[in-house]
Short mmCIF file of C-alpha atoms and ligand atoms in Angstrom, two decimals:
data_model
loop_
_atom_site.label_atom_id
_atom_site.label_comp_id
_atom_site.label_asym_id
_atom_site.label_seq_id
_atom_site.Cartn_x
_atom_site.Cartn_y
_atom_site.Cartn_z
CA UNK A 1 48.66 33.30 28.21
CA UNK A 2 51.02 30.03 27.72
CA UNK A 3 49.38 26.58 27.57
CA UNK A 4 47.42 25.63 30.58
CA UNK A 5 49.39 23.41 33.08
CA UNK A 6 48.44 20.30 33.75
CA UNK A 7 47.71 19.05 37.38
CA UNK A 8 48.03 15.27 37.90
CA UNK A 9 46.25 13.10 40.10
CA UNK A 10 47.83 11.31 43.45
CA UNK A 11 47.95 7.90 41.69
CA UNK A 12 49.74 9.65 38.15
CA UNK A 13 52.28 11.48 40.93
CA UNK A 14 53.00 8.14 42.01
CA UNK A 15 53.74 6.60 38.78
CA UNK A 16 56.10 9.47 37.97
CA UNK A 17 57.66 9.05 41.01
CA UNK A 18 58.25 5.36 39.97
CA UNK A 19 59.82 6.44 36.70
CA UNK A 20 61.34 9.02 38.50
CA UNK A 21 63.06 6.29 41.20
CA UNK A 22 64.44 4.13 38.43
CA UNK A 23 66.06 7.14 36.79
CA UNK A 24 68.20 7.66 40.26
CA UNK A 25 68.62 3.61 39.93
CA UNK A 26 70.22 4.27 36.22
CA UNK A 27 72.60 6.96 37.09
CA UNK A 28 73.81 5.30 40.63
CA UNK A 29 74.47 2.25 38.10
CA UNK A 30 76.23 4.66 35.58
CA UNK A 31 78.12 6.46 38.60
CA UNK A 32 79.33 2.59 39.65
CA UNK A 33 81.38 2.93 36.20
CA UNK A 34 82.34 6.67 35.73
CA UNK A 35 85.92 6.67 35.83
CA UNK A 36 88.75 8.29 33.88
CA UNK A 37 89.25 6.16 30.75
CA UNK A 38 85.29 5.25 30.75
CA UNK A 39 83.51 6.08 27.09
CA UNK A 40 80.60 7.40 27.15
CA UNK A 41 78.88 5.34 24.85
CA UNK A 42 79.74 2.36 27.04
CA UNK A 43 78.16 4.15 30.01
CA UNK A 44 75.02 4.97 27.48
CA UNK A 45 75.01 1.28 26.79
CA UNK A 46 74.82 0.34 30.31
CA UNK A 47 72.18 2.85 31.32
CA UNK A 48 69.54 1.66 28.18
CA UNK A 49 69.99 -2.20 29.31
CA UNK A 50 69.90 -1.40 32.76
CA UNK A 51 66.36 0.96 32.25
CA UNK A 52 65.15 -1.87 29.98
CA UNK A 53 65.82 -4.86 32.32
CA UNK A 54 63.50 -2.95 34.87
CA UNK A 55 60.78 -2.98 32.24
CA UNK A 56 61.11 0.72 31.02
CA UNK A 57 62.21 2.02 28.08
CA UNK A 58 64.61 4.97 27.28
CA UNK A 59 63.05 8.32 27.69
CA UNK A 60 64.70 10.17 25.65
CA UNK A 61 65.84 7.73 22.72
CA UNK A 62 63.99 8.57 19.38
CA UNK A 63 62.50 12.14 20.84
CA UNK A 64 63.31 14.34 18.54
CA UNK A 65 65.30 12.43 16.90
CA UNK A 66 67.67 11.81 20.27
CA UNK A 67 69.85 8.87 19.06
CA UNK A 68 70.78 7.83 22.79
CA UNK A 69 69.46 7.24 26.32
CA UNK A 70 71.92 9.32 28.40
CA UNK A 71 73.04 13.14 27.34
CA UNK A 72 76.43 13.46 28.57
CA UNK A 73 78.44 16.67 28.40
CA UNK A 74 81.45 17.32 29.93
CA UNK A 75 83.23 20.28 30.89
CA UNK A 76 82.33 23.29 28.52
CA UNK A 77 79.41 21.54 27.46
CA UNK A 78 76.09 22.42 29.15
CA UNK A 79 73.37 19.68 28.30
CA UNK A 80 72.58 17.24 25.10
CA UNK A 81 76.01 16.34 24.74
CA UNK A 82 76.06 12.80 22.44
CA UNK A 83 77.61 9.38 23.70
CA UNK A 84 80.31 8.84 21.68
CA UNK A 85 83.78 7.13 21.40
CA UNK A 86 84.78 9.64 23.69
CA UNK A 87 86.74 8.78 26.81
CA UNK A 88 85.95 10.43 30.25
CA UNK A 89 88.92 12.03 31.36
CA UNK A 90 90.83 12.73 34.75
CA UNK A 91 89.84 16.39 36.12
CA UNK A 92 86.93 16.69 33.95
CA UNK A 93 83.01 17.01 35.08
CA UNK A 94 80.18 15.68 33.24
CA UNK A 95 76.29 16.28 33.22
CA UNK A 96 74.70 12.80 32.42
CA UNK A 97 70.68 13.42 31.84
CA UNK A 98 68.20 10.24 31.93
CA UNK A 99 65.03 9.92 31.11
CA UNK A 100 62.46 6.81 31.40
CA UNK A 101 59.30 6.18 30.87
CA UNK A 102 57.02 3.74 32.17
CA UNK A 103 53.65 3.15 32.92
CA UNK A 104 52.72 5.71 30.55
CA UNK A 105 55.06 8.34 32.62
CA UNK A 106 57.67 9.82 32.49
CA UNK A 107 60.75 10.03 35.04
CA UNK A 108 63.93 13.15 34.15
CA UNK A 109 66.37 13.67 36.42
CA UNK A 110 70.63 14.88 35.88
CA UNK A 111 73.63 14.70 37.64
CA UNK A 112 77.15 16.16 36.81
CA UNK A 113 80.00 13.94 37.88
CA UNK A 114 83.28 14.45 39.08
CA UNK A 115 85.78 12.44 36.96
CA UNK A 116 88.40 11.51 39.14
CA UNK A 117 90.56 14.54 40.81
CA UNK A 118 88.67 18.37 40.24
CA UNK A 119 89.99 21.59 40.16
CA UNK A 120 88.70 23.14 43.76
CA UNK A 121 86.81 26.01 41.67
CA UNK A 122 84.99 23.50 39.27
CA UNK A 123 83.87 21.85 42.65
CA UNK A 124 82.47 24.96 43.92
CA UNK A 125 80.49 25.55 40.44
CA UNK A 126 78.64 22.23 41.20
CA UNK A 127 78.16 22.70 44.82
CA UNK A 128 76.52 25.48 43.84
CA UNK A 129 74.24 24.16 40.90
CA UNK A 130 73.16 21.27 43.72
CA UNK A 131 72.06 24.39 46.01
CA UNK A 132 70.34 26.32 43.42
CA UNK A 133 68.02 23.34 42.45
CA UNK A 134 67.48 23.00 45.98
CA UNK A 135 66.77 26.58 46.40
CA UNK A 136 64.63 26.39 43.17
CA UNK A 137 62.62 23.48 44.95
CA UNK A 138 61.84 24.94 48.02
CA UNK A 139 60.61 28.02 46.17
CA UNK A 140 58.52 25.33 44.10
CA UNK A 141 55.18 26.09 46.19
CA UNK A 142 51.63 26.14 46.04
CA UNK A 143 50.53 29.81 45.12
CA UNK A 144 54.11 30.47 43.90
CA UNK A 145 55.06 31.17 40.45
CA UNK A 146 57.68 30.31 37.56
CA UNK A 147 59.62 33.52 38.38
CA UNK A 148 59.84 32.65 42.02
CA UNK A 149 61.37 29.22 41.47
CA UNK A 150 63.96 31.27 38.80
CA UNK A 151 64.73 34.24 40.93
CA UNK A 152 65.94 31.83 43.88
CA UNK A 153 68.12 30.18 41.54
CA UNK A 154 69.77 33.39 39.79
CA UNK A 155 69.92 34.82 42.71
CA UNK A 156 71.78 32.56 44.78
CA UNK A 157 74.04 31.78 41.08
CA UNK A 158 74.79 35.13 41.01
CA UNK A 159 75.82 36.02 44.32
CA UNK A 160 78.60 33.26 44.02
CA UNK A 161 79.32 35.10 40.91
CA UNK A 162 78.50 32.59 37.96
CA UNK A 163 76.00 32.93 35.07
CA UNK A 164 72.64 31.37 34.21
CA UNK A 165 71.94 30.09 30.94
CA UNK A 166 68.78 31.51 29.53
CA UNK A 167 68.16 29.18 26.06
CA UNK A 168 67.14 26.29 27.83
CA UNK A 169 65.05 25.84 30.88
CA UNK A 170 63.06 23.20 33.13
CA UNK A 171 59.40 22.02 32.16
CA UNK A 172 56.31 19.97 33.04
CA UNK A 173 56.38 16.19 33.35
CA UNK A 174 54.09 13.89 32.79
CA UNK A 175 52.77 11.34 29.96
CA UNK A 176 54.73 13.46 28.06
CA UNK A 177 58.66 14.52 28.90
CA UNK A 178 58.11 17.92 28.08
CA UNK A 179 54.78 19.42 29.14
CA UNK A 180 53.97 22.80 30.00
CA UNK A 181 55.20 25.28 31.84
CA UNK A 182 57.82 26.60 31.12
CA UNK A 183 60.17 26.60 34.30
CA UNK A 184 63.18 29.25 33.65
CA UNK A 185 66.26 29.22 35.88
CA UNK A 186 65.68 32.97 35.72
CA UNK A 187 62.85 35.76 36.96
CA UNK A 188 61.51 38.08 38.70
CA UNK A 189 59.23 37.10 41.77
CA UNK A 190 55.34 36.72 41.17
CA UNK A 191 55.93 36.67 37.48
CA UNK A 192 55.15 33.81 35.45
CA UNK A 193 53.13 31.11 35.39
CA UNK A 194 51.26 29.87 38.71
CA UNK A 195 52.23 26.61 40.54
CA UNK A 196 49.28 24.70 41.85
CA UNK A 197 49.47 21.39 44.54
CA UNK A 198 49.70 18.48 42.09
CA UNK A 199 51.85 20.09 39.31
CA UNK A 200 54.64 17.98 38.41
CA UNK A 201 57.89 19.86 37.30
CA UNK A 202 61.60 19.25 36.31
CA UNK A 203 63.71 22.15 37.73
CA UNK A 204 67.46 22.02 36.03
CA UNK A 205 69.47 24.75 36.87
CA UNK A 206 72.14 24.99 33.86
CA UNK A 207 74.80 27.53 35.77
CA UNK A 208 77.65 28.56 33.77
CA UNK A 209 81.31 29.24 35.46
CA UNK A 210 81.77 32.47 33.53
CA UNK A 211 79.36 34.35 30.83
CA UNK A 212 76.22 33.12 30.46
CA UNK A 213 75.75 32.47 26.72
CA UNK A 214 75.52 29.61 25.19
CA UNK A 215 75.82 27.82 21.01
CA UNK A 216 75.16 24.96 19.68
CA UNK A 217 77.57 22.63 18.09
CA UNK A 218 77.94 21.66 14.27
CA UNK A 219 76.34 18.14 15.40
CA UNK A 220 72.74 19.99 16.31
CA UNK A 221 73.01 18.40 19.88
CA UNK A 222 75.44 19.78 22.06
CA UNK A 223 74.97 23.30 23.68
CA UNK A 224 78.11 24.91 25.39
CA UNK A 225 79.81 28.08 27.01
CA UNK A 226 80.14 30.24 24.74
CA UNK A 227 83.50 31.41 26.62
CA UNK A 228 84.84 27.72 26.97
CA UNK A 229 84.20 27.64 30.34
CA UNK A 230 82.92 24.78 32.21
CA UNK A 231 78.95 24.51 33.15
CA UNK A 232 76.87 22.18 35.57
CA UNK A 233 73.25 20.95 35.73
CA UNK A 234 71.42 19.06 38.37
CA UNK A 235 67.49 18.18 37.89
CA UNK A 236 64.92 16.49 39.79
CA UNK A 237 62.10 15.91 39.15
CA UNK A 238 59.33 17.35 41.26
CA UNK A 239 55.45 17.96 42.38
CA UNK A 240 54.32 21.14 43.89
CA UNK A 241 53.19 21.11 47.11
CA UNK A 242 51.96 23.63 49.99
CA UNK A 243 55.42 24.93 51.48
CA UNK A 244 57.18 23.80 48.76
CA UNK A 245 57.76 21.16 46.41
CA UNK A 246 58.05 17.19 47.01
CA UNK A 247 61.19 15.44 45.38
CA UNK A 248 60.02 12.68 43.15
CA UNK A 249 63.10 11.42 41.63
CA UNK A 250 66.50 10.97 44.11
CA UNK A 251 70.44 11.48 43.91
CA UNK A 252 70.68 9.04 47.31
CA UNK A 253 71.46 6.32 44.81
CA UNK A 254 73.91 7.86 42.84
CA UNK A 255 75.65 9.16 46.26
CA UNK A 256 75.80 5.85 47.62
CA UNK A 257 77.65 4.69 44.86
CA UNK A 258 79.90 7.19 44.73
CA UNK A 259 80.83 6.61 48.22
CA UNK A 260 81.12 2.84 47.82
CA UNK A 261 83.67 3.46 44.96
CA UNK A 262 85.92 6.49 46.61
CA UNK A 263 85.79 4.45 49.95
CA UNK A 264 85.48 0.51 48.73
MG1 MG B 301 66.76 15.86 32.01
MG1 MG B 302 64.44 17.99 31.85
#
């Protein structure tokens, strides 16, 4: 058997959820500058002083050896891509990952952008991401297991005809960022390991347009399509619950400022 799982308390739950919250805050103040032209080590820049200035600190900066707050990867690239002197370009998407911790908790949550005007099929690939972490949530229940949470998402990837990634996967949260279980975006129903009221989760579905393997780059970061094709990922953040699991961290921010910028 895999490590055993570790159920948090109501008052913990809550103090993920803050972490959680300010995450959402981060990336709806990153999505008020994501823009063509935008680098993505100015964006990384704003997101650490923005997380410290509300009395967190990065959660991913110095894990492993991480060298930045946000992961940003864009088009092709699945997740861990570095900030960089790169500039965000018209017609591309990018996956910007955040982590915080405070009060001795963590918060992970990710978001792929649209950068200015997308290809109609590239917009369907992240419609569809959003609706297989939503799928993968509501399948996130009390009594259920891993493989249910990973067979709604394959399922409803594959029936639109895109790929899962299999190499990386969602996990537990809590003092640490990366706790057990295990939480693939792949499986078979009542397989896996068993989801009790109180465990806190990330679920990330990584969903690839065409094949669904995956390298890593020369830099020992970056993970993308093998096939060049472009990938999305959306995470939240999550506790387990009868019926299904409770969102702890949000997109509402980010979505607000998206709006205010398309429509101010
Ligand atoms: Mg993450
Ligand atoms: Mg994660």
């Amino acid at each position: 058997m895999g490590r055993s799982v570790n159920i948090l308390g109501e008052e913990e739950i809550a103090l993920v959820r803050e972490s959680s919250l300010l995450v959402g805050r981060t990336l709806a103040e990153v999505a008020r500058h994501i823009a063509p032209g935008a680098s993505t080590a100015d964006l990384d820049r704003i997101a650490e002083e923005f997380i410290r200035d509300h009395g967190a600190v990065p959660g991913f900066k110095g894990l492993y050896g991480c060298p930045s707050t946000l992961l940003i990867s864009v088009d092709h690239e699945v997740v861990h891509g570095l900030p960089g002197e790169r500039v965000l370009e018209d017609g591309s998407v990018a996956s910007i990952d955040c982590g915080v911790l405070m009060n001795g908790f963590y918060g992970d949550s990710a978001y792929t952008f649209r950068i200015g005007e997308v290809k109609p099929e590239v917009r369907a690939l992240l419609d569809v991401t959003k609706e297989c972490l939503e799928r993968g949530i509501a399948a996130a229940a009390d009594g259920n297991r891993t493989g249910d949470i990973g067979h709604a998402i394959q399922s409803h990837a594959e029936s639109k005809g895109y790929s899962v990634v299999r190499e990386l996967v969602g996990h537990g949260v809590g003092r640490k960022l990366h706790e057990a279980p295990e939480v693939p975006n792949y499986g078979r129903r009542g397989h896996g390991v068993k989801l009790g009221n109180g465990l806190v989760i990330a679920i990330e579905p990584m969903i690839n347009m065409g094949r669904k393997e995956v390298r890593q780059l020369d830099d020992g970061w970056t993970i993308v399509t093998e096939d060049g094709l472009p990938s999305a990922h959306f995470e939240h953040t999550v506790v387990v619950r009868p019926g299904g699991a409770e969102v702890l961290s949000t997109f509402s921010f980010i979505e607000e400022a998206l709006n205010a910028v398309e429509h101010g």
